[in-house]
Each structure stands twice: as structure tokens, then as C-alpha cells.
XYZ file of C-alpha atoms in Angstrom:
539
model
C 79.530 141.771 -23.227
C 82.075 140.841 -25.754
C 84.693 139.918 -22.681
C 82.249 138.437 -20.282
C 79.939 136.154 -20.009
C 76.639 137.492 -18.682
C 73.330 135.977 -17.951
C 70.174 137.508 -16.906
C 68.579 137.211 -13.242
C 65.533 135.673 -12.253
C 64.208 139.573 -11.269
C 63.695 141.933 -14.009
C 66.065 144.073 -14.779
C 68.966 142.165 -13.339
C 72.072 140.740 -14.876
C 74.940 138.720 -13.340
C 78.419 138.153 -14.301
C 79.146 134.094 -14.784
C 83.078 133.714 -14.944
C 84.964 130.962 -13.170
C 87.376 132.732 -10.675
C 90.229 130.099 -11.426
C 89.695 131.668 -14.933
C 90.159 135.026 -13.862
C 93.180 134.452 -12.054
C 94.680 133.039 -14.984
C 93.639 136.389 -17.495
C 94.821 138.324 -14.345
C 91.440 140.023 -13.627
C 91.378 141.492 -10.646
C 88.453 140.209 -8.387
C 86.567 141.571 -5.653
C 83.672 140.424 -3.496
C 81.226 143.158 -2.530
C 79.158 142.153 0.566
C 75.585 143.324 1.103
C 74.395 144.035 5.060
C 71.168 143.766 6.116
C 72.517 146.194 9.043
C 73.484 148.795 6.687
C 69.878 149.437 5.679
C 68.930 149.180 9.775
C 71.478 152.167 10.314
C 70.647 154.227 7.040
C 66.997 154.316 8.173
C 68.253 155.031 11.552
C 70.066 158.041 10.570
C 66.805 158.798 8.263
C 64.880 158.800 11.350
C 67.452 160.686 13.861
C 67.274 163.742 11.393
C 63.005 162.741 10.864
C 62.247 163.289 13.945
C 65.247 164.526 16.207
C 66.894 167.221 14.497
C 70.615 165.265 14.241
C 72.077 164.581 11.299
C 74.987 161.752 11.713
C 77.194 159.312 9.124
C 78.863 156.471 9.569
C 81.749 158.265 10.032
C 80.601 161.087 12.000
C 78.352 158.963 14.748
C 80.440 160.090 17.859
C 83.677 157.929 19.133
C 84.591 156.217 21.736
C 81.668 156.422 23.946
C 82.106 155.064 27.390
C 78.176 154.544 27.958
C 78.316 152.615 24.757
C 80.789 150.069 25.886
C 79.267 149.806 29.456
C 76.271 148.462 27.765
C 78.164 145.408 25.575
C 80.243 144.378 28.675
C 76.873 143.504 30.288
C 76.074 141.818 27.128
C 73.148 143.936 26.292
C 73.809 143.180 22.465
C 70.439 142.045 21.476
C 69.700 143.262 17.531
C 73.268 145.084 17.845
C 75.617 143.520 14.178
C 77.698 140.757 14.642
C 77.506 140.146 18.439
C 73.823 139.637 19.399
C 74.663 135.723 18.815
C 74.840 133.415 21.707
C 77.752 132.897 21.525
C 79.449 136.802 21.387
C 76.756 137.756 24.173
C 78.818 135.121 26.311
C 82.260 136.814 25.128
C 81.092 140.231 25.366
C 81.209 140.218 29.283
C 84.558 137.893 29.482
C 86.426 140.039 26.926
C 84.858 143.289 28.265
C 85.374 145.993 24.990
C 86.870 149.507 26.378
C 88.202 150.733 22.730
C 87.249 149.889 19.338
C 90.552 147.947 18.655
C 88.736 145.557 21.427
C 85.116 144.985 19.072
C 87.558 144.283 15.868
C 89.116 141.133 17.987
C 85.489 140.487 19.785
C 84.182 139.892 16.152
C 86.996 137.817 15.003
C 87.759 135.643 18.180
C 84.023 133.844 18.078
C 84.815 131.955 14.563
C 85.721 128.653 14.068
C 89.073 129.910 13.379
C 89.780 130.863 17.078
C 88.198 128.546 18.928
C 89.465 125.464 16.967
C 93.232 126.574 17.196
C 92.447 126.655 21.053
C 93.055 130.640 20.986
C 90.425 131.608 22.816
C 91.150 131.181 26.374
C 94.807 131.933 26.084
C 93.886 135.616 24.614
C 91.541 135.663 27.578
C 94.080 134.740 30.016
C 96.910 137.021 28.571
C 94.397 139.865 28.434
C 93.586 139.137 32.175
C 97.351 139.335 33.163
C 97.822 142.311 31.239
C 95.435 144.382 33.251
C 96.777 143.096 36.665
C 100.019 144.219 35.437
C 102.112 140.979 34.575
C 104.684 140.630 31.420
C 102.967 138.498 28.516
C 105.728 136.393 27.097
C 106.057 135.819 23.418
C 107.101 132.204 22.069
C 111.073 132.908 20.975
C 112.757 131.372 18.358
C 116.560 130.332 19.215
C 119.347 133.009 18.690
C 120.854 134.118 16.457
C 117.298 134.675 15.183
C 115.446 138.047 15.917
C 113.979 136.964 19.558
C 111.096 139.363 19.052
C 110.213 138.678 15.386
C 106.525 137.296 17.096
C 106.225 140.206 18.962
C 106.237 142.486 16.424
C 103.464 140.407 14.732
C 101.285 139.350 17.851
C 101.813 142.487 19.426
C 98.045 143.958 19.444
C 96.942 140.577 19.757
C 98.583 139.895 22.908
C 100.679 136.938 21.271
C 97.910 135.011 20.106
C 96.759 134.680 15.905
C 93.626 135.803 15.874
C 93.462 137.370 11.936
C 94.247 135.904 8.737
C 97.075 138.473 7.776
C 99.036 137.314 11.503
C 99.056 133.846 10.348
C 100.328 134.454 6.789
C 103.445 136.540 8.637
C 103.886 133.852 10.823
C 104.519 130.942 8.084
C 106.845 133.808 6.230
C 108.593 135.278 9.323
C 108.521 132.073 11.644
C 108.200 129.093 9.349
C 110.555 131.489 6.781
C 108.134 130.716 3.967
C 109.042 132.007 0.279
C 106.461 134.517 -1.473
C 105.196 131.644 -3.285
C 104.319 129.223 -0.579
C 102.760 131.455 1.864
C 100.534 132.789 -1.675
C 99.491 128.678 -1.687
C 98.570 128.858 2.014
C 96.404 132.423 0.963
C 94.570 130.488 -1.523
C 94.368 127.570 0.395
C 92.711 129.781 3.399
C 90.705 131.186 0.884
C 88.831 128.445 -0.495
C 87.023 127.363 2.757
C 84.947 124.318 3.082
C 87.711 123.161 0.616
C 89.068 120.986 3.791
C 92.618 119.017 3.551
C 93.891 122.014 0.836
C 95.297 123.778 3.882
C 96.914 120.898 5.731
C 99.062 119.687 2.959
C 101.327 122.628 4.598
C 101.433 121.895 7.854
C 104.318 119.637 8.010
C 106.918 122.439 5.989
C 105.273 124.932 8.562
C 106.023 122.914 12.083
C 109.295 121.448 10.937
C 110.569 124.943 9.959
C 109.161 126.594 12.726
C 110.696 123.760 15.426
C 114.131 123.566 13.828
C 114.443 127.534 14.132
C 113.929 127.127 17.917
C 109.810 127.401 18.477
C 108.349 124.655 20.435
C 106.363 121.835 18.646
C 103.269 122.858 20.995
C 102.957 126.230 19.766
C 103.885 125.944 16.038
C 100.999 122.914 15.861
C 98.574 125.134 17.396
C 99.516 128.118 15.177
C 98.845 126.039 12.143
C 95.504 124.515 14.010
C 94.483 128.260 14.056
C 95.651 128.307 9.822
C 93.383 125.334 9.395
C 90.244 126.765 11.059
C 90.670 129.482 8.997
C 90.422 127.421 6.172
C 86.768 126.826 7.291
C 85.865 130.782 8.476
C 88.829 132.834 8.726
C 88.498 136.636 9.306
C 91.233 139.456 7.767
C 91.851 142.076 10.197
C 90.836 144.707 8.102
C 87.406 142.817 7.067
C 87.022 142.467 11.424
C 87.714 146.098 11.481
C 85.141 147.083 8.863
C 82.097 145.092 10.797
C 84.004 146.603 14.050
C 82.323 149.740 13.010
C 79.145 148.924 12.132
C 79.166 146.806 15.166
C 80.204 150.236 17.340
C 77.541 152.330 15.848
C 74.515 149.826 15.955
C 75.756 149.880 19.326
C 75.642 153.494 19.707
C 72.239 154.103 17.930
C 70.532 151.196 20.681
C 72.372 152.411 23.520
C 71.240 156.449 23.124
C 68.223 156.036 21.090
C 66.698 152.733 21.184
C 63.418 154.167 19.691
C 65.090 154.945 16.584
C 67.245 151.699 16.478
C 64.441 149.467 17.477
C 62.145 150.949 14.426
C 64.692 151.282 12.294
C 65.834 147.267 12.706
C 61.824 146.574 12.260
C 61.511 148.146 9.332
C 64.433 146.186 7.954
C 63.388 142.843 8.464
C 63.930 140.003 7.793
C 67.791 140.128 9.661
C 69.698 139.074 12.707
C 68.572 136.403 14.860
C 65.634 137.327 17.177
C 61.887 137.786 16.078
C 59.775 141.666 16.112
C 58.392 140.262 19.356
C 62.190 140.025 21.082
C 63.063 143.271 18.964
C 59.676 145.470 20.798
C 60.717 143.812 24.088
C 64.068 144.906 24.537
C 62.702 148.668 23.394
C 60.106 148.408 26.520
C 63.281 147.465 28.477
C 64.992 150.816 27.546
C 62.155 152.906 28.200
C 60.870 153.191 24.817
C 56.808 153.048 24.593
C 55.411 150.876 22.180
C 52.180 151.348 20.645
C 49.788 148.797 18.370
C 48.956 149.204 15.021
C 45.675 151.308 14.083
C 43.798 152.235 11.483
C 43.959 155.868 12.646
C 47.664 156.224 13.047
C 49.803 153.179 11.448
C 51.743 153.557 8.309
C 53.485 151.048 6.211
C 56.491 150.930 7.960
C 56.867 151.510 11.975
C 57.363 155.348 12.643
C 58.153 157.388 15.812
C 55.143 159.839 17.591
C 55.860 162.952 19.887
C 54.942 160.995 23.392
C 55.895 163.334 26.461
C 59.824 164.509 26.606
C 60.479 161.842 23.779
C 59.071 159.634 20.955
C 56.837 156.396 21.316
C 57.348 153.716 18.483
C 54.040 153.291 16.652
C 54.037 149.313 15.071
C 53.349 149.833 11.149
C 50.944 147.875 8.950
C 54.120 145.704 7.613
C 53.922 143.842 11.317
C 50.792 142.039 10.136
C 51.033 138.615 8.604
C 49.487 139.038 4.884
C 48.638 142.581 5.085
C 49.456 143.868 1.551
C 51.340 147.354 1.150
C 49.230 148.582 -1.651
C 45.974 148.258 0.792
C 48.058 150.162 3.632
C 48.933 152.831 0.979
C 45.294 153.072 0.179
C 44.224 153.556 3.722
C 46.872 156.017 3.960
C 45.878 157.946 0.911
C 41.909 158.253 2.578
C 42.501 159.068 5.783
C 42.040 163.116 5.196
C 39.851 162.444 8.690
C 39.793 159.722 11.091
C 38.108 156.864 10.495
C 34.985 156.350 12.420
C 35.506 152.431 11.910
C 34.783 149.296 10.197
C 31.848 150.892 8.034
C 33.449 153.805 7.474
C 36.943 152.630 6.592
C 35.454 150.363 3.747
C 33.208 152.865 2.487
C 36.344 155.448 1.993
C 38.790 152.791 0.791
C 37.263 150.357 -1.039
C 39.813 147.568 0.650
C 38.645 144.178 -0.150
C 36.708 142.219 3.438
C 39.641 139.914 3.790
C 42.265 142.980 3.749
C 39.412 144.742 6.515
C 39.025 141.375 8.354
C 42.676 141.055 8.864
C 43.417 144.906 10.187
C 40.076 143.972 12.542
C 41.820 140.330 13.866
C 44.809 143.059 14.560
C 42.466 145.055 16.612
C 43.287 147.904 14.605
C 40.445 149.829 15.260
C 40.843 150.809 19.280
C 40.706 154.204 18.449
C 37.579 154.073 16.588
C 35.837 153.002 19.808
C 35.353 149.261 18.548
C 37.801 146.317 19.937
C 38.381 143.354 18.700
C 35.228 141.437 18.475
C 33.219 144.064 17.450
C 34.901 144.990 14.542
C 35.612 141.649 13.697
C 31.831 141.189 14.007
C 30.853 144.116 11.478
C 33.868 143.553 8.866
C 32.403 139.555 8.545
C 28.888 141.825 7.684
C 30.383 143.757 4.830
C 28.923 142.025 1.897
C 30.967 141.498 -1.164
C 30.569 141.723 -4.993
C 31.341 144.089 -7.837
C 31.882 147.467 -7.231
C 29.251 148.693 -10.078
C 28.532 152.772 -9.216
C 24.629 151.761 -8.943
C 25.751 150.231 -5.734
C 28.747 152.295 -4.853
C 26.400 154.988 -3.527
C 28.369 157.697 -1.230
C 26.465 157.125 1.883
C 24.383 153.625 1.622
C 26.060 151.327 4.737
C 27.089 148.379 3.125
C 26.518 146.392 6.202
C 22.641 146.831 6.674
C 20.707 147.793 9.207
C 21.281 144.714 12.020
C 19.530 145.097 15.450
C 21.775 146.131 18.382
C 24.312 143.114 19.372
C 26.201 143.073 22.482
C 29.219 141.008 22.263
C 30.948 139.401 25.234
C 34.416 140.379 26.025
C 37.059 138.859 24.969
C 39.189 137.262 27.687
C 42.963 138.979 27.569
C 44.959 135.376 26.560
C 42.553 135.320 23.678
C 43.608 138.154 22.508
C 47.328 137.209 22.923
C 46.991 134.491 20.725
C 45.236 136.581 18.347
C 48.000 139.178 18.512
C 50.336 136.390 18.140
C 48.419 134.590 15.072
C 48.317 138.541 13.068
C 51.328 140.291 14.194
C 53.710 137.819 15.771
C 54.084 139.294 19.044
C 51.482 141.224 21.531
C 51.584 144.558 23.889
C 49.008 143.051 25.720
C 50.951 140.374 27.898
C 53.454 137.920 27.211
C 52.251 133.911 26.780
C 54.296 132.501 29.801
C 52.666 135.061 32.181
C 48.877 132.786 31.477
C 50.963 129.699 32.926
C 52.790 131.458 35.996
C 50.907 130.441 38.912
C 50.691 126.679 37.339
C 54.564 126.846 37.003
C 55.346 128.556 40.616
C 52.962 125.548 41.969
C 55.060 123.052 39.982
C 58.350 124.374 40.746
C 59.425 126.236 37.435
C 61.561 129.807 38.188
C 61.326 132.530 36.050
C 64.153 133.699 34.469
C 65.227 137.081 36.246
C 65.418 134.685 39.203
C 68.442 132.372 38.277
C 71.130 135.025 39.321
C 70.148 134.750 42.688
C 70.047 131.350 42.717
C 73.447 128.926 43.785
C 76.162 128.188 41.495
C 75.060 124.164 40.006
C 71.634 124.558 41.520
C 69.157 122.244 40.466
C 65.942 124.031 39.345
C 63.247 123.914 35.841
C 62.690 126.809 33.701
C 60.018 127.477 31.061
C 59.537 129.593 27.607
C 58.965 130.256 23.944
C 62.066 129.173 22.133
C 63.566 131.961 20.407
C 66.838 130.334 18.956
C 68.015 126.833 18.660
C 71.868 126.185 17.341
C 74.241 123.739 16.577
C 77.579 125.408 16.099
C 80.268 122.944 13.728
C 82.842 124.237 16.331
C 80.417 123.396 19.386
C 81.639 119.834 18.961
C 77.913 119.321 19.442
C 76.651 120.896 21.732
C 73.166 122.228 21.165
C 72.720 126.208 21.842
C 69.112 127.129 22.813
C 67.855 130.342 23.815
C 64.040 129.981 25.542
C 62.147 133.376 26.386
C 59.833 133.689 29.258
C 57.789 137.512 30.605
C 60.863 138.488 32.145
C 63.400 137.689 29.164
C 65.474 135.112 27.563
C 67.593 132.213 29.228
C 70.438 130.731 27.450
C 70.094 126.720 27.299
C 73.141 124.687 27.057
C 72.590 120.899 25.631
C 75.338 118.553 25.808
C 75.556 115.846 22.808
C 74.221 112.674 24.430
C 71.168 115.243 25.856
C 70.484 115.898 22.107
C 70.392 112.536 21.188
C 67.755 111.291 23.557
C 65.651 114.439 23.454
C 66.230 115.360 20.024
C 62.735 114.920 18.956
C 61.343 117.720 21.860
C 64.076 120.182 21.089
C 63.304 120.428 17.435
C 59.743 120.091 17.671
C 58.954 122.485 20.862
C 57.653 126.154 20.672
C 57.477 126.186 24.498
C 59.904 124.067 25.915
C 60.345 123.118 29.723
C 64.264 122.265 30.810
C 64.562 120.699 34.266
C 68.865 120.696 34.884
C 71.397 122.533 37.082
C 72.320 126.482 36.865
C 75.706 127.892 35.645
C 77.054 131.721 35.845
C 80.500 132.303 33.748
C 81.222 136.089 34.553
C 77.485 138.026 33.854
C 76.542 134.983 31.703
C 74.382 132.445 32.759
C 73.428 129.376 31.702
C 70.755 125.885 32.574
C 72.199 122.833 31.477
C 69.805 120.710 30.694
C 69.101 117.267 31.796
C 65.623 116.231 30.983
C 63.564 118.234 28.714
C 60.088 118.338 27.350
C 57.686 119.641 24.751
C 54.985 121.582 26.162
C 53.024 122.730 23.060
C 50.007 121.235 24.826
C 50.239 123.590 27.369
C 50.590 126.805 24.956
């Protein structure tokens, strides 16, 4: 405190440091940026859960190497809720770039930056990594003699002759360009300070000149500093790439051998990553892994695994319900020496306030108390409220009153998926699109497990909840959107002039229809879209 200046944070018992960093260079304090992962708490409660439940204890650094299983499952692109590469954009790579080693995930996570793709690396790395797998030399850019021919070779090496880290383009402007210790420490900083933009390119005339008059083509030298100035906007080090490597090679692990554990374990870390509880459940069913609602009688907090034949079945937790509170789950927990018999019952032994009971009964948390829906719904709306003085506490008095028998009608299955949808963001029951099937079919739509078998450019219409929707800087604008029908998710592409004249239904659609051609790039596929609408009416 008597060195630096410190502030207190908004939450108690938090302080922060306050020091400008251009100040800290200048006293020669060492600084360091520590990064907090949302994944690392998905893995920790993995591991928690693998030695819970399973008997295995693993680490980070002990989760076993190297699996083949593991990579056949990101070549397909099966990434969904895996660290790093369940965007868009990396499930595309995934199945171009095809990861066999772990050197392979540490380029996979650096190549899909703006870095990459804006220094026009991309396709060449593809291409050379192509030909080296059929067997033919990769050349390296030479300078003229009499300096060292393979002085790029020795840097570009792993990389198959294309920059693809931070640390390859700083040797390049010392090695190639022959940059002193001091410039190529003014190019670090100017990488460093992304979003600063023109810092960079006041170097990029030393860096071409030098690097054409010692023999390097004009071509290549501009599109190695290209590569310098994307990094200026998102640049990755090689060892910060290998770092997320890892924790993208054990997420993968941990969905690929037990998805029950990594599919509770990422919903019970939450909010993170880019796809919804409802996507998160779905791709569990997909592996095998049986999902069961949240009730009364078996729920906790957070989701937790349940002996279900040879293996586990995820049981959703109370934390799945929209403006359930955790101290009213903890109290249901704490009372539940016996089943609950239900609605009645439940309040009696809890004491939860009616909105906390009418919002576990709109759940239809109470199946295994022998009452659905409605007809809990219909005796936690009876509970009457008002202080809890002991005259009226009495142990056994119902608090409902004596009401003649009532027979409810049932409640028609898409009413309860919107329910489902309106208290826990996502249903067991059936999926939304499946209501609207036989309409589509009639009216042309195909489902999205269809569009593989369909031909390349292929006009058709597809329909579904939209999941994702982005805009990438280094798209050039192109909108991403990912839509999500009963059989899974379909990856949109919208070109610029698309977004322009429908920009109104993609931002304002929950279930959006696409009517365009059909695209497959390796196991990717894509709709392009050329007339789109907004079909909230119809959800």
C-alpha cells in the first residue's frame, strides 16, 4: 500500500491494483496478466465428479495422452461445449485441418484469429499440410546467397512455412528483415497493444524493404507483415496456443469418454461457451447419456449423476430453473429425510414461500409424487399465504383446505414444451420444431440431418430455433448463423448485401426460416441464404 495504488471492488472483500502499465514499464515492474477460464471450473468439477461417482482420479496433467478416439471425434467436428473450438468457425477447421497430435490443436487454436486469416495464411497452411501428407517437398521462401538459404526454415519449420504465432513473426523481422533488438522490441509492443491500429504499420516499410533487398520476394514479405498487422488486432504466442491446446485436448477427452460427466460438469458451470443448457442436454442424448428432469424427490442444486443400468443418467438440478433461489433448493434438500408425497406435503415440511412452490410445480417437478403438471400447479395456487404465527403452523392442519374432488384435463404435450421452455430453458419432452414438421414437409422445408444427402448447390428451405448469430470483424461481413431444428443444428452462411435487406428478420427471429442453396466443404455443411424470414408467429 505504500508503493501501489489500490482501490476497493464493487464486491466485498475485494481490492484491485490501479497502476498505469506505461508506468510500470518505466519503474521496471515486471507485469503479468493472469487469465481466468470459465473451462477450468467445467474440468475441475469434472474431475470432482469422475472420482464422485466413477472411482478415477485424473489432473490436468495426468488425463491420458494422445488418444486416437479423442481426435477421431474433433475431425468430424463433434466440438460442441469442447474450449476454444466449439465456435463456428473452428467446427469448420476442425474437419479441413484434421488434428492427429496435440502439436496439431496448438495451431487449430491459433490459425482461426484474425491474425491468420487476414495475412491470407490460412489456406496456404492448408494446402502445404495437404502436400505434405501426399508426400511432396514444401518449399521455403529463400533469401539470395550468400545469406543462410534456410534461415526460414528453421523458423517455419513446425509451421509448415507459414507464421502462424506471434514469436515466428518477431524472428522473422530479426532474422529476415535483420531487425536490431530494439526495433523488433517496438514491433512487440506495437503487437501488444491491439485495437491500437496504425502503431504496427509504421514498420512495415523497414520490414519489406529489408526483407526484398536481402533476396525475399515483395509478395511474401507484404504478406508476412499482413500476418504482423492482424496480430496487432488478436495475435496468439505459441506458448499461450499451447496452454489452451491442453485444455482444449482434455475437454475433449472428458466429452469424448464420459459425456455424462462433461455434460454436468459444463451445466453446472454456466454461464460459458456459446450454446444454451438446451444444446448442452442434446448433444449428451446424442452420446448415449440419459437425461432426466428436475424433481422434487431427487434434484439438487447443481445437476448430479444417478446409478442408471451399466452407467450413470444425468439428473437436471434445481439451478436449471429460471428464478429458483438456492437457499429454497437447500431447504428442500435439508427436509427431504422421506419423499415428498407432494404439493401439500412439500410446503408443510419446508415452509418455501407459494411463488418458490409454484415455480418447482410450472417445472413439473413433482412426477414422482404422482401429480403432473396441472395438478400441482392447481394445489400450489390453493396454498394460502400469510404469517407463519405457530397458532397456525400446526404439524398436521393441510393448509390447502378441504376442496371437493377436481379432475383436470390433460395437458396437451406442446403445452408443456413451452412450459418447459418458459421454467427451464429447454424440455425432455420434445423439441419445438417437431409441433411444425408435417406443416414444413407439406411446404417444402428439410430437416437438417437431410442436407448431406442432398446435391452440392441444391436449392432447398430449412427451419429452426436460432442458437448463434455472428458477425466476425475478419468475416468481411458476412453474417454467421447457426439455426437448430429436432435433429440438430445447421450452420447459416449470410453474405453482406443478404444482411442488409433482411437485417431486421435476422436480428429479431427466434425461429427463423432460410430458403437458399446447399454447400458441403469437407464434413462441413452449409445453406446460403437468399431470402429469409421471421417466423415467431409460427412458434
Amino acid at each position: 500500500t505504500q508503493t501501489v495504488p489500490i482501490g476497493n471492488g464493487a464486491m466485498p472483500d475485494r481490492t484491485f491494483i490501479e497502476w498505469d502499465k506505461d508506468d510500470i514499464d518505466a519503474l521496471g515492474i515486471f507485469k503479468m496478466d493472469v487469465l481466468a477460464l470459465g473451462m477450468l471450473t467445467c474440468i475441475r468439477k469434472s474431475f470432482d465428479l469422475l472420482r464422485a461417482h466413477k472411482d478415477v482420479t485424473l489432473t490436468l496433467a495426468t488425463t491420458p495422452k494422445e488418444d486416437p478416439v479423442t481426435y477421431e471425434m474433433l475431425q468430424k467436428g463433434d466440438s460442441l461445449g469442447v474450449f476454444q473450438v466449439e465456435s463456428r468457425a473452428q467446427m469448420a477447421m476442425l474437419p479441413k485441418l484434421k488434428p492427429k497430435e496435440f502439436y496439431d490443436l496448438v495451431i487449430q487454436v491459433a490459425i482461426v484469429r484474425p491474425g491468420p486469416i487476414q495475412g491470407d495464411m490460412v489456406h496456404p497452411y492448408l494446402k502445404r499440410r495437404r502436400a505434405g501428407e501426399t508426400g511432396e517437398t514444401i518449399d521455403y521462401p529463400r533469401p539470395a546467397p550468400p545469406h543462410d538459404r534456410d534461415e526460414l526454415k528453421k523458423i517455419l519449420g513446425r509451421t509448415l512455412g507459414v507464421p502462424i504465432f506471434q514469436e515466428q513473426a518477431m524472428k522473422i523481422a530479426l532474422v529476415a528483415a535483420e531487425f536490431s533488438g530494439a526495433e523488433a522490441n517496438q514491433l512487440r509492443k506495437a503487437m501488444a497493444t491491439f485495437r491500437a491500429k496504425g502503431k504496427v504499420s509504421d514498420h512495415k516499410a523497414r520490414m519489406v524493404e529489408r526483407m526484398v533487398e536481402r533476396g525475399y520476394e515483395r509478395d511474401f514479405a507484404a504478406r508476412c507483415f499482413s500476418q504482423i498487422e492482424g496480430f496487432g488486432e488478436y495475435g496468439f504466442p505459441e506458448s499461450h496456443a499451447a496452454s489452451f491446446a491442453h485444455l482444449v485436448y482434455v475437454s475433449s477427452w472428458l466429452k469424448c469418454h464420459h459425456p455424462d460427466v462433461f455434460a454436468c460438469a459444463l451445466l453446472n458451470s454456466q454461464p460459458m461457451g456459446f450454446y444454451a443448457p438446451a444444446q448442452i442436454v442434446h448433444m449428451a442424448q446424442k452420446s448415449g447419456v440419459t437425461v432426466l428432469p428436475v424433481d422434487v424427490n431427487y434434484s439438487d442444486w447443481d445437476n448430479t449423476l444417478e446409478p442408471s443400468g451399466e452407467g450413470h443418467a444425468l439428473r437436471l438440478g434445481f439451478r436449471q430453473l429460471s428464478g429458483c433461489r438456492e437457499e429454497d433448493a437447500q431447504r428442500l434438500r435439508s427436509a427431504r429425510v422421506r419423499p415428498f408425497e407432494g404439493v401439500e406435503d412439500l410446503h408443510r415440511r419446508t415452509r418455501i414461500h407459494r411463488r418458490g412452490i409454484e415455480l418447482l410445480a410450472s417445472a413439473d417437478a413433482f412426477r414422482s409424487c404422482g401429480q403432473d403438471r396441472r395438478s400441482a400447479l392447481w394445489d400450489a395456487k390453493a396454498i394460502r399465504t400469510g404469517p407463519d404465527l405457530p397458532l397456525f403452523a400446526h404439524g398436521d392442519a393441510p393448509e390447502t383446505g378441504v376442496e371437493p374432488e377436481t379432475t383436470l384435463p390433460a395437458m396437451p404435450l406442446r403445452e408443456h414444451v413451452v412450459v418447459d421452455y418458459q421454467t427451464a430453458r429447454l424440455s425432455l419432452k420434445e423439441h419445438p420444431m417437431a409441433f411444425m414438421r408435417r406443416a414444413l414437409i407439406k411446404s417444402g422445408y428439410v430437416r437438417s440431418d437431410a442436407l448431406r444427402r442432398l446435391r452440392f448447390n441444391q436449392k432447398i428451405s430449412v427451419a429452426g430455433l436460432v442458437l448463434i448469430r455472428q458477425r466476425p470483424g475478419s468475416a468481411k461481413g458476412v453474417c454467421f448463423v447457426t439455426l437448430e431444428d429436432e435433429a440438430g443444428p445447421m450452420n447459416v452462411v449470410i453474405w453482406p448485401d443478404m444482411f442488409t435487406k433482411y437485417r431486421k428478420q435476422i436480428m429479431g427471429s427466434r425461429l427463423m426460416a432460410i430458403h437458399g442453396y446447399v454447400q458441403f466443404d469437407d464434413a462441413v455443411i452449409h445453406v446460403v441464404a437468399q431470402h429469409i424470414e421471421d417466423r415467431n408467429d409460427a412458434l
